[in-house]
């Protein structure tokens, strides 16, 4: 019998899942279809560098379908909804894709409409670097900026790559120093969290780095409104942060069709998913990967990569009628660009917060400490992304589960 | 970890709280504790609006194992985000979770 596997989304998760499945199943055993609304695969970590002119959109965007191996069907069409009871995906061109296994890999969408005034301010006084168009518009704004107050604001959690707004602060500090006008630029990081980051040890370290670099930190600020006339952010509890240029990371939600699919998503259109098996809670033959899920770890490419191996194994188990493995431990691994050709590396999972030490073992890259080696690692990663991660190859020495050997577990408070 | 005593008409109960003020054991919570827990968060009196949110948080926690984030609360509780902040100015999800005797919402990672 030929299994029909439909994968919604041709980004990091959808692509690597399709390619891994294609290696596992002969064509006679499985038909694999990937659906996406467009053919632009964005290397999202690259977006951070666009506003500073260090890379360009054309260097970080490739064809989605060309990342898929032979024998995978690619459909380019928006999704209307999933009918869980009928095991069917309905596309907006009225075609219907029946499935035996469905993989939801449609990531997140930005929801600036969730914040009053943000759409009016968009690309006039408030910018984002979370889309290629936004990052390009922000590059122009930064180039033209010659002094004043830049506010970097995270509206709400969760967001993709939760360290990216901090990296933006570090990069901006470096950029304005290079231009010789750092003394005329005030940088302020405004977050709804009670510290610079979500995990205590890393929050303290990153908070310290903000201070060193002269970036003001405003915490527990829940942005309710952006007043583009007065150029102020207004919090729900009435506090105000004035700005000359606002860099805003808007509310993130799951894909819109998830909201139109009875029983598939939660209030924010994310898919409730078992955090260890990656089976959705919506139906046993529906799985989810990457940013589209509600699992409590970072929304990041490394997470998606580590999840991919477990996901594919569990799809095989499911189709064979075998029990699933509880194989995913929440492992995440992020390079944090700190400017001046340096970067920091953090590595953590559901149970262990980012700790100092070395990765993946004692002789490896320094953790929670900036170094040139980490910066090179971050640059090299773009090659790995297109040539190893998306094709579904395992990266030697870096496994699904979080390594513990190089980490300093006990540390004086 | 800290222990506190919550007094209700039914008597005094010893409650263990986490460092940031959430119930360690949500099962010892009762609705009678709400007025005192709310007063400690600066909320007095507890209005129908507060009750709606507190009961909703409790129900969500019992069904899903975690309390909702503010934004999810705004979409599902029948009280919008702006009104939530009017009811719980210091942070609806966090404060309502403390009063509802449930763990800190896991919204942020």
Short mmCIF file of C-alpha atoms in Angstrom, two decimals:
data_model
loop_
_atom_site.label_atom_id
_atom_site.label_comp_id
_atom_site.label_asym_id
_atom_site.label_seq_id
_atom_site.Cartn_x
_atom_site.Cartn_y
_atom_site.Cartn_z
CA UNK A 1 0.00 0.00 0.00
CA UNK A 2 1.25 3.48 -0.82
CA UNK A 3 1.13 5.86 2.12
CA UNK A 4 -0.04 9.37 1.32
CA UNK A 5 1.99 11.88 3.34
CA UNK A 6 1.06 15.54 3.01
CA UNK A 7 3.37 18.18 4.47
CA UNK A 8 1.99 21.68 4.92
CA UNK A 9 4.75 24.27 4.64
CA UNK A 10 7.98 24.23 2.62
CA UNK A 11 10.22 26.02 5.09
CA UNK A 12 12.88 24.51 7.35
CA UNK A 13 10.64 21.87 8.97
CA UNK A 14 8.63 20.88 5.90
CA UNK A 15 11.67 20.63 3.65
CA UNK A 16 13.86 18.59 5.98
CA UNK A 17 10.97 16.30 6.88
CA UNK A 18 10.12 15.66 3.22
CA UNK A 19 13.74 14.96 2.32
CA UNK A 20 14.27 12.64 5.28
CA UNK A 21 11.04 10.76 4.51
CA UNK A 22 12.05 10.39 0.86
CA UNK A 23 15.21 8.61 2.00
CA UNK A 24 13.26 6.30 4.28
CA UNK A 25 10.50 5.28 1.88
CA UNK A 26 10.71 4.03 -1.71
CA UNK A 27 8.47 5.84 -4.12
CA UNK A 28 6.16 2.84 -4.30
CA UNK A 29 5.70 2.98 -0.52
CA UNK A 30 4.96 6.66 0.00
CA UNK A 31 3.71 9.62 -1.99
CA UNK A 32 5.12 12.77 -0.42
CA UNK A 33 3.53 16.15 -1.18
CA UNK A 34 4.71 19.51 0.15
CA UNK A 35 2.32 22.47 -0.02
CA UNK A 36 3.31 26.11 0.31
CA UNK A 37 1.74 29.38 -0.80
CA UNK A 38 4.91 30.73 -2.42
CA UNK A 39 8.30 29.63 -3.73
CA UNK A 40 10.51 31.79 -1.51
CA UNK A 41 12.54 29.88 1.07
CA UNK A 42 14.13 32.46 3.37
CA UNK A 43 17.26 31.65 5.38
CA UNK A 44 15.77 33.48 8.34
CA UNK A 45 18.92 33.88 10.49
CA UNK A 46 20.22 36.06 7.65
CA UNK A 47 17.49 38.66 8.18
CA UNK A 48 19.35 40.08 11.20
CA UNK A 49 22.21 41.21 8.94
CA UNK A 50 20.09 42.88 6.23
CA UNK A 51 19.35 46.14 8.11
CA UNK A 52 23.09 46.72 8.55
CA UNK A 53 23.91 46.09 4.90
CA UNK A 54 25.94 42.98 5.82
CA UNK A 55 23.84 40.73 3.61
CA UNK A 56 21.03 41.22 1.12
CA UNK A 57 17.70 39.52 0.59
CA UNK A 58 18.80 38.00 -2.73
CA UNK A 59 21.61 36.20 -0.88
CA UNK A 60 19.31 34.56 1.67
CA UNK A 61 16.26 33.61 -0.43
CA UNK A 62 16.13 30.53 -2.65
CA UNK A 63 13.45 28.50 -4.39
CA UNK A 64 11.49 26.26 -2.01
CA UNK A 65 10.83 23.54 -4.58
CA UNK A 66 14.52 23.27 -5.52
CA UNK A 67 15.39 22.30 -1.93
CA UNK A 68 13.16 19.23 -2.28
CA UNK A 69 14.66 15.96 -3.47
CA UNK A 70 13.45 14.12 -6.55
CA UNK A 71 10.25 12.21 -6.06
CA UNK A 72 8.61 14.82 -3.81
CA UNK A 73 5.58 16.60 -5.23
CA UNK A 74 5.57 20.34 -4.65
CA UNK A 75 2.26 22.24 -4.72
CA UNK A 76 2.22 26.02 -4.70
CA UNK A 77 -1.15 27.19 -3.44
CA UNK A 78 -2.53 28.76 -0.24
CA UNK A 79 -4.23 26.32 2.14
CA UNK A 80 -7.87 26.91 2.88
CA UNK A 81 -8.35 24.44 5.73
CA UNK A 82 -7.73 20.92 7.02
CA UNK A 83 -10.71 18.62 7.49
CA UNK A 84 -9.48 16.38 10.31
CA UNK A 85 -12.53 14.10 10.23
CA UNK A 86 -12.17 13.42 6.50
CA UNK A 87 -8.32 13.35 6.50
CA UNK A 88 -8.24 15.97 3.75
CA UNK A 89 -6.46 19.23 3.07
CA UNK A 90 -8.47 21.77 1.09
CA UNK A 91 -6.51 24.28 -0.96
CA UNK A 92 -7.86 27.68 -1.96
CA UNK A 93 -7.99 26.62 -5.64
CA UNK A 94 -10.63 24.08 -4.44
CA UNK A 95 -8.37 21.06 -4.94
CA UNK A 96 -8.39 18.46 -2.19
CA UNK A 97 -5.43 16.44 -0.93
CA UNK A 98 -6.36 13.28 0.98
CA UNK A 99 -3.73 12.07 3.46
CA UNK A 100 -2.82 9.12 5.66
CA UNK A 101 -0.33 11.24 7.60
CA UNK A 102 -0.34 15.03 7.79
CA UNK A 103 2.62 17.13 8.92
CA UNK A 104 1.94 20.73 9.92
CA UNK A 105 5.10 22.76 9.27
CA UNK A 106 3.69 26.17 8.39
CA UNK A 107 5.56 28.08 11.07
CA UNK A 108 4.28 31.39 12.37
CA UNK A 109 2.86 34.52 10.85
CA UNK A 110 3.43 38.04 12.11
CA UNK A 111 0.28 39.69 13.46
CA UNK A 112 0.96 43.45 13.61
CA UNK A 113 -2.83 43.99 13.53
CA UNK A 114 -2.89 42.70 17.12
CA UNK A 115 -1.29 45.96 18.32
CA UNK A 116 -3.25 49.21 17.97
CA UNK A 117 -1.53 51.68 15.68
CA UNK A 118 1.18 49.32 14.46
CA UNK A 119 -0.18 48.98 10.91
CA UNK A 120 -0.31 52.78 10.59
CA UNK A 121 3.28 53.05 11.82
CA UNK A 122 4.56 50.14 9.69
CA UNK A 123 7.57 51.16 7.58
CA UNK A 124 7.04 54.84 8.48
CA UNK A 125 8.20 55.12 12.09
CA UNK A 126 8.15 51.45 13.11
CA UNK A 127 10.00 48.69 11.29
CA UNK A 128 10.69 45.01 11.68
CA UNK A 129 13.54 42.82 10.49
CA UNK A 130 11.42 39.67 10.74
CA UNK A 131 10.44 39.74 7.03
CA UNK A 132 12.67 40.32 3.98
CA UNK A 133 10.65 43.40 2.97
CA UNK A 134 10.72 44.77 6.52
CA UNK A 135 14.46 44.18 6.85
CA UNK A 136 15.12 45.99 3.56
CA UNK A 137 12.96 48.97 4.63
CA UNK A 138 14.77 49.03 7.97
CA UNK A 139 18.12 49.11 6.19
CA UNK A 140 17.09 52.37 4.52
CA UNK A 141 15.85 53.81 7.81
CA UNK A 142 19.09 52.87 9.63
CA UNK A 143 21.26 54.27 6.83
CA UNK A 144 19.35 57.56 7.02
CA UNK A 145 19.41 57.66 10.83
CA UNK A 146 21.89 60.17 12.22
CA UNK A 147 20.95 60.39 15.87
CA UNK A 148 18.15 59.95 18.39
CA UNK A 149 16.42 57.20 20.30
CA UNK A 150 16.02 53.74 18.80
CA UNK A 151 13.64 51.48 20.69
CA UNK A 152 13.80 47.74 20.04
CA UNK A 153 10.48 46.31 21.22
CA UNK A 154 9.28 42.74 21.61
CA UNK A 155 5.47 43.03 21.79
CA UNK A 156 4.74 39.59 23.19
CA UNK A 157 6.16 36.09 23.54
CA UNK A 158 6.54 33.61 21.94
CA UNK A 159 8.57 34.94 19.01
CA UNK A 160 10.82 33.26 16.49
CA UNK A 161 14.45 33.18 17.58
CA UNK A 162 13.97 34.91 20.95
CA UNK A 163 17.61 36.05 20.99
CA UNK A 164 17.37 37.94 17.67
CA UNK A 165 16.10 41.22 19.21
CA UNK A 166 19.12 41.19 21.56
CA UNK A 167 21.44 40.47 18.65
CA UNK A 168 19.87 43.44 16.88
CA UNK A 169 20.84 45.67 19.85
CA UNK A 170 24.43 44.39 19.78
CA UNK A 171 24.65 44.82 16.01
CA UNK A 172 23.21 48.35 16.18
CA UNK A 173 25.77 49.32 18.84
CA UNK A 174 28.55 48.07 16.56
CA UNK A 175 27.05 49.69 13.44
CA UNK A 176 26.77 53.16 14.98
CA UNK A 177 30.25 52.90 16.50
CA UNK A 178 31.64 52.11 13.03
CA UNK A 179 29.83 55.18 11.69
CA UNK A 180 31.29 57.25 14.51
CA UNK A 181 27.92 58.46 15.80
CA UNK A 182 27.29 56.03 18.67
CA UNK A 183 27.30 58.94 21.13
CA UNK A 184 24.30 60.45 19.33
CA UNK A 185 22.27 57.22 19.32
CA UNK A 186 20.37 55.99 22.34
CA UNK A 187 19.53 52.28 22.20
CA UNK A 188 16.73 50.93 24.39
CA UNK A 189 15.52 47.34 24.55
CA UNK A 190 11.88 47.15 25.67
CA UNK A 191 10.61 43.66 26.58
CA UNK A 192 7.52 42.13 28.20
CA UNK A 193 9.83 39.73 30.10
CA UNK A 194 11.27 40.47 33.53
CA UNK A 195 14.84 40.28 32.20
CA UNK A 196 16.84 40.32 28.98
CA UNK A 197 15.97 36.70 28.19
CA UNK A 198 13.66 33.93 29.37
CA UNK A 199 16.18 31.68 31.11
CA UNK A 200 17.82 32.98 34.32
CA UNK A 201 21.57 32.30 33.79
CA UNK A 202 21.48 33.50 30.18
CA UNK A 203 19.26 36.46 31.11
CA UNK A 204 21.86 37.65 33.64
CA UNK A 205 24.73 37.20 31.17
CA UNK A 206 22.89 38.90 28.28
CA UNK A 207 21.59 41.67 30.55
CA UNK A 208 25.21 42.33 31.53
CA UNK A 209 26.21 42.54 27.89
CA UNK A 210 23.45 45.08 27.18
CA UNK A 211 24.77 47.20 30.02
CA UNK A 212 28.39 46.93 28.80
CA UNK A 213 27.31 48.06 25.37
CA UNK A 214 25.27 50.95 26.73
CA UNK A 215 21.86 49.57 25.81
CA UNK A 216 19.11 50.57 28.23
CA UNK A 217 16.83 47.70 29.34
CA UNK A 218 13.12 48.28 30.03
CA UNK A 219 11.33 45.17 31.36
CA UNK A 220 7.73 44.05 31.92
CA UNK A 221 6.52 46.46 29.24
CA UNK A 222 3.44 45.07 27.50
CA UNK A 223 2.94 47.17 24.40
CA UNK A 224 -0.74 48.01 23.90
CA UNK A 225 -0.44 50.76 21.32
CA UNK A 226 2.02 52.42 18.99
CA UNK A 227 1.25 56.08 18.48
CA UNK A 228 3.01 56.94 15.24
CA UNK A 229 1.98 60.64 15.39
CA UNK A 230 3.60 61.21 18.79
CA UNK A 231 6.20 58.46 18.22
CA UNK A 232 5.62 56.66 21.50
CA UNK A 233 4.99 53.08 22.56
CA UNK A 234 2.21 52.91 25.13
CA UNK A 235 1.96 49.92 27.44
CA UNK A 236 -1.34 48.42 28.60
CA UNK A 237 -0.64 49.83 32.06
CA UNK A 238 -0.12 53.34 30.68
CA UNK A 239 3.70 53.64 30.58
CA UNK A 240 5.22 55.39 27.58
CA UNK A 241 8.49 54.94 25.68
CA UNK A 242 9.24 57.69 23.16
CA UNK A 243 11.20 56.82 20.02
CA UNK A 244 12.68 58.32 16.89
CA UNK A 245 12.91 54.90 15.26
CA UNK A 246 11.05 51.84 16.53
CA UNK A 247 12.18 48.32 15.68
CA UNK A 248 9.20 46.17 16.58
CA UNK A 249 8.87 42.40 16.77
CA UNK A 250 5.10 42.02 16.47
CA UNK A 251 2.87 39.35 17.96
CA UNK A 252 3.42 35.91 16.42
CA UNK A 253 0.58 33.54 15.66
CA UNK A 254 0.29 30.25 13.78
CA UNK A 255 -0.79 30.16 10.13
CA UNK A 256 -4.27 31.51 9.39
CA UNK A 257 -5.64 28.27 7.89
CA UNK A 258 -4.97 26.59 11.28
CA UNK A 259 -7.61 28.89 12.75
CA UNK A 260 -10.01 27.87 9.98
CA UNK A 261 -9.43 24.14 10.63
CA UNK A 262 -11.83 22.87 13.27
CA UNK A 263 -9.96 21.27 16.16
CA UNK A 264 -6.42 21.77 14.82
CA UNK A 265 -5.07 24.81 16.67
CA UNK A 266 -5.21 26.76 19.93
CA UNK A 267 -6.31 30.36 20.53
CA UNK A 268 -3.13 31.64 18.85
CA UNK A 269 -3.40 29.18 15.91
CA UNK A 270 -0.47 27.09 17.14
CA UNK A 271 -0.92 23.31 17.03
CA UNK A 272 -1.04 21.61 20.44
CA UNK A 273 1.65 18.94 20.10
CA UNK A 274 3.15 16.26 22.32
CA UNK A 275 6.49 17.74 23.29
CA UNK A 276 8.38 14.44 23.15
CA UNK A 277 6.77 12.54 20.24
CA UNK A 278 5.67 15.53 18.07
CA UNK A 279 2.31 13.90 17.43
CA UNK A 280 -0.40 16.55 17.46
CA UNK A 281 -3.14 16.41 20.05
CA UNK A 282 -5.68 17.04 17.27
CA UNK A 283 -5.52 13.56 15.71
CA UNK A 284 -3.12 10.58 15.89
CA UNK A 285 -2.21 10.82 12.18
CA UNK A 286 -1.38 14.52 12.39
CA UNK A 287 2.14 15.57 13.41
CA UNK A 288 3.66 19.02 13.77
CA UNK A 289 7.19 20.42 13.67
CA UNK A 290 9.00 23.69 14.23
CA UNK A 291 7.47 27.08 14.89
CA UNK A 292 3.93 25.82 14.16
CA UNK A 293 3.75 23.77 17.39
CA UNK A 294 3.03 24.88 20.94
CA UNK A 295 5.92 22.87 22.47
CA UNK A 296 7.67 24.83 25.23
CA UNK A 297 11.05 25.45 23.62
CA UNK A 298 12.43 28.19 21.40
CA UNK A 299 10.98 28.77 17.95
CA UNK A 300 14.25 28.30 16.11
CA UNK A 301 15.77 26.45 13.19
CA UNK A 302 17.98 24.33 15.45
CA UNK A 303 14.90 23.10 17.32
CA UNK A 304 13.25 22.20 14.02
CA UNK A 305 16.38 20.36 12.89
CA UNK A 306 16.56 18.30 16.09
CA UNK A 307 12.80 17.64 15.99
CA UNK A 308 13.02 16.42 12.38
CA UNK A 309 14.88 13.24 13.22
CA UNK A 310 12.36 12.27 15.93
CA UNK A 311 9.39 13.27 13.76
CA UNK A 312 10.43 11.07 10.83
CA UNK A 313 11.10 8.13 13.12
CA UNK A 314 7.65 8.54 14.66
CA UNK A 315 5.91 8.79 11.29
CA UNK A 316 7.55 5.45 10.41
CA UNK A 317 6.39 3.96 13.72
CA UNK A 318 2.88 5.31 13.24
CA UNK A 319 2.53 3.91 9.72
CA UNK A 320 3.86 0.55 10.91
CA UNK A 321 1.36 0.47 13.78
CA UNK A 322 4.14 0.64 16.38
CA UNK A 323 4.34 2.78 19.54
CA UNK A 324 5.95 6.21 19.13
CA UNK A 325 9.28 7.13 20.73
CA UNK A 326 9.48 9.97 23.23
CA UNK A 327 12.68 11.10 21.58
CA UNK A 328 12.69 14.90 21.60
CA UNK A 329 14.11 16.55 24.73
CA UNK A 330 13.58 20.22 23.79
CA UNK A 331 17.15 20.60 22.57
CA UNK A 332 17.87 24.08 21.19
CA UNK A 333 21.17 25.60 20.13
CA UNK A 334 21.64 29.22 19.08
CA UNK A 335 24.51 31.42 18.06
CA UNK A 336 24.00 34.96 19.35
CA UNK A 337 25.76 37.56 17.24
CA UNK A 338 27.28 40.21 19.51
CA UNK A 339 28.94 42.50 16.94
CA UNK A 340 32.66 43.13 16.31
CA UNK A 341 32.98 39.72 14.56
CA UNK A 342 32.09 37.87 17.74
CA UNK A 343 29.23 35.66 18.83
CA UNK A 344 27.96 33.75 21.83
CA UNK A 345 26.60 30.21 21.79
CA UNK A 346 23.80 28.83 23.95
CA UNK A 347 22.61 25.21 24.17
CA UNK A 348 19.67 24.02 26.26
CA UNK A 349 16.61 21.74 26.48
CA UNK A 350 13.29 21.42 28.37
CA UNK A 351 15.05 20.71 31.67
CA UNK A 352 18.43 22.40 31.43
CA UNK A 353 18.70 26.14 30.94
CA UNK A 354 21.61 27.61 28.94
CA UNK A 355 24.77 27.13 31.02
CA UNK A 356 28.39 28.17 30.61
CA UNK A 357 30.99 25.63 29.47
CA UNK A 358 31.85 24.27 26.04
CA UNK A 359 29.86 22.68 23.17
CA UNK A 360 29.44 19.88 22.32
CA UNK A 361 32.14 18.73 24.76
CA UNK A 362 34.99 20.21 26.82
CA UNK A 363 37.17 20.95 23.78
CA UNK A 364 34.41 22.63 21.78
CA UNK A 365 32.99 26.09 21.24
CA UNK A 366 32.69 28.32 24.31
CA UNK A 367 29.14 28.55 25.72
CA UNK A 368 27.58 31.78 27.02
CA UNK A 369 30.77 33.69 26.25
CA UNK A 370 31.50 35.75 23.18
CA UNK A 371 34.28 34.63 20.87
CA UNK A 372 35.40 34.97 17.26
CA UNK A 373 35.10 31.20 16.86
CA UNK A 374 31.37 31.36 17.55
CA UNK A 375 30.99 34.13 14.98
CA UNK A 376 32.69 31.91 12.40
CA UNK A 377 30.35 29.12 13.47
CA UNK A 378 27.37 31.36 12.83
CA UNK A 379 28.64 32.33 9.37
CA UNK A 380 29.41 28.70 8.48
CA UNK A 381 25.96 27.67 9.53
CA UNK A 382 24.38 29.23 6.45
CA UNK A 383 26.25 26.70 4.29
CA UNK A 384 25.20 23.85 6.58
CA UNK A 385 21.61 25.04 6.38
CA UNK A 386 21.28 24.70 2.60
CA UNK A 387 23.64 21.75 2.14
CA UNK A 388 23.17 19.55 5.22
CA UNK A 389 20.20 20.57 7.33
CA UNK A 390 17.55 20.94 4.58
CA UNK A 391 18.69 17.83 2.67
CA UNK A 392 18.15 15.96 5.94
CA UNK A 393 21.73 14.95 6.68
CA UNK A 394 22.82 14.52 10.27
CA UNK A 395 25.47 17.00 11.34
CA UNK A 396 28.45 14.99 12.68
CA UNK A 397 28.92 15.32 16.41
CA UNK A 398 25.64 17.15 17.01
CA UNK A 399 22.81 14.82 17.95
CA UNK A 400 19.14 15.23 18.78
CA UNK A 401 19.59 15.21 22.53
CA UNK A 402 21.40 17.95 24.39
CA UNK A 403 25.03 17.09 25.24
CA UNK A 404 25.94 17.50 28.90
CA UNK A 405 29.66 16.74 28.99
CA UNK A 406 30.99 20.27 28.40
CA UNK A 407 28.50 22.12 30.61
CA UNK A 408 29.20 23.64 34.02
CA UNK A 409 26.20 22.44 36.00
CA UNK A 410 26.98 23.72 39.45
CA UNK A 411 27.77 27.37 39.60
CA UNK A 412 27.87 29.62 42.59
CA UNK A 413 24.87 31.98 42.52
CA UNK B 1 10.15 28.66 48.48
CA UNK B 2 8.07 30.32 51.18
CA UNK B 3 5.15 29.30 53.34
CA UNK B 4 2.24 31.62 53.98
CA UNK B 5 -1.06 31.30 55.81
CA UNK B 6 -4.28 32.07 53.98
CA UNK B 7 -7.27 32.72 56.23
CA UNK B 8 -10.80 32.08 54.99
CA UNK B 9 -14.16 31.83 56.82
CA UNK B 10 -13.50 28.07 56.88
CA UNK B 11 -10.20 28.50 58.77
CA UNK B 12 -6.50 29.03 58.18
CA UNK B 13 -4.57 27.06 55.56
CA UNK B 14 -0.83 26.87 55.28
CA UNK B 15 0.20 27.38 51.63
CA UNK B 16 3.59 26.81 50.10
CA UNK B 17 4.53 29.37 47.44
CA UNK B 18 7.32 29.43 44.85
CA UNK B 19 9.88 32.25 44.99
CA UNK B 20 7.77 34.27 42.57
CA UNK B 21 4.56 33.71 44.50
CA UNK B 22 2.77 30.85 42.72
CA UNK B 23 1.12 27.89 44.49
CA UNK B 24 3.42 24.87 44.71
CA UNK B 25 0.38 22.59 45.05
CA UNK B 26 -2.61 23.95 43.08
CA UNK B 27 -4.91 21.29 44.58
CA UNK B 28 -5.07 22.98 48.00
CA UNK B 29 -6.59 26.14 46.47
CA UNK B 30 -10.26 26.93 47.14
CA UNK B 31 -12.48 29.72 45.83
CA UNK B 32 -12.82 31.00 49.42
CA UNK B 33 -9.13 31.98 49.34
CA UNK B 34 -9.66 34.38 46.42
CA UNK B 35 -10.55 37.59 48.33
CA UNK B 36 -7.45 37.37 50.52
CA UNK B 37 -5.10 36.32 47.68
CA UNK B 38 -6.49 39.15 45.52
CA UNK B 39 -6.08 41.72 48.29
CA UNK B 40 -2.40 40.74 48.55
CA UNK B 41 -2.07 41.65 44.85
CA UNK B 42 -3.75 44.99 45.51
CA UNK B 43 -7.13 43.89 44.12
CA UNK B 44 -10.03 44.76 46.42
CA UNK B 45 -12.91 44.24 45.89
CA UNK B 46 -12.96 41.21 43.58
CA UNK B 47 -15.47 42.07 40.85
CA UNK B 48 -17.43 39.80 38.49
CA UNK B 49 -14.84 40.60 35.83
CA UNK B 50 -12.04 39.34 38.10
CA UNK B 51 -14.01 36.18 38.89
CA UNK B 52 -14.61 35.49 35.22
CA UNK B 53 -10.87 35.60 34.52
CA UNK B 54 -9.83 33.69 37.66
CA UNK B 55 -12.32 30.87 37.00
CA UNK B 56 -11.29 30.75 33.35
CA UNK B 57 -7.59 30.48 34.29
CA UNK B 58 -8.37 27.69 36.73
CA UNK B 59 -10.42 25.76 34.16
CA UNK B 60 -7.72 26.14 31.48
CA UNK B 61 -5.08 24.93 33.91
CA UNK B 62 -7.11 21.88 34.93
CA UNK B 63 -7.80 21.00 31.28
CA UNK B 64 -4.42 21.78 29.75
CA UNK B 65 -1.89 21.71 32.57
CA UNK B 66 -0.84 25.34 32.13
CA UNK B 67 -2.51 28.73 32.36
CA UNK B 68 -2.97 30.74 29.14
CA UNK B 69 -0.86 33.72 28.10
CA UNK B 70 -2.43 37.18 28.25
CA UNK B 71 -3.07 37.22 24.53
CA UNK B 72 -4.67 33.77 24.48
CA UNK B 73 -6.69 34.84 27.53
CA UNK B 74 -7.87 37.90 25.57
CA UNK B 75 -9.04 35.69 22.71
CA UNK B 76 -10.78 33.00 24.73
CA UNK B 77 -11.91 34.30 28.14
CA UNK B 78 -14.52 36.77 26.90
CA UNK B 79 -12.49 39.66 28.36
CA UNK B 80 -10.25 41.50 25.86
CA UNK B 81 -6.59 42.31 26.48
CA UNK B 82 -7.24 45.97 27.30
CA UNK B 83 -9.91 45.08 29.87
CA UNK B 84 -7.64 42.38 31.28
CA UNK B 85 -5.02 45.03 32.06
CA UNK B 86 -7.70 47.24 33.64
CA UNK B 87 -8.65 44.34 35.89
CA UNK B 88 -5.08 43.21 36.62
CA UNK B 89 -2.84 46.23 35.91
CA UNK B 90 0.36 44.47 36.99
CA UNK B 91 0.04 41.69 34.40
CA UNK B 92 -3.16 39.69 33.91
CA UNK B 93 -1.72 36.22 33.27
CA UNK B 94 0.73 36.36 36.17
CA UNK B 95 -1.47 38.02 38.76
CA UNK B 96 -4.60 36.04 37.87
CA UNK B 97 -2.53 32.82 37.99
CA UNK B 98 -1.33 33.67 41.50
CA UNK B 99 -4.88 34.38 42.65
CA UNK B 100 -6.21 31.26 40.90
CA UNK B 101 -3.60 29.17 42.70
CA UNK B 102 -2.01 27.79 39.53
CA UNK B 103 1.64 27.65 38.40
CA UNK B 104 3.28 30.46 36.45
CA UNK B 105 1.95 30.36 32.86
CA UNK B 106 4.55 28.77 30.60
CA UNK B 107 3.90 31.18 27.73
CA UNK B 108 7.45 32.42 27.46
CA UNK B 109 10.44 30.36 26.41
#
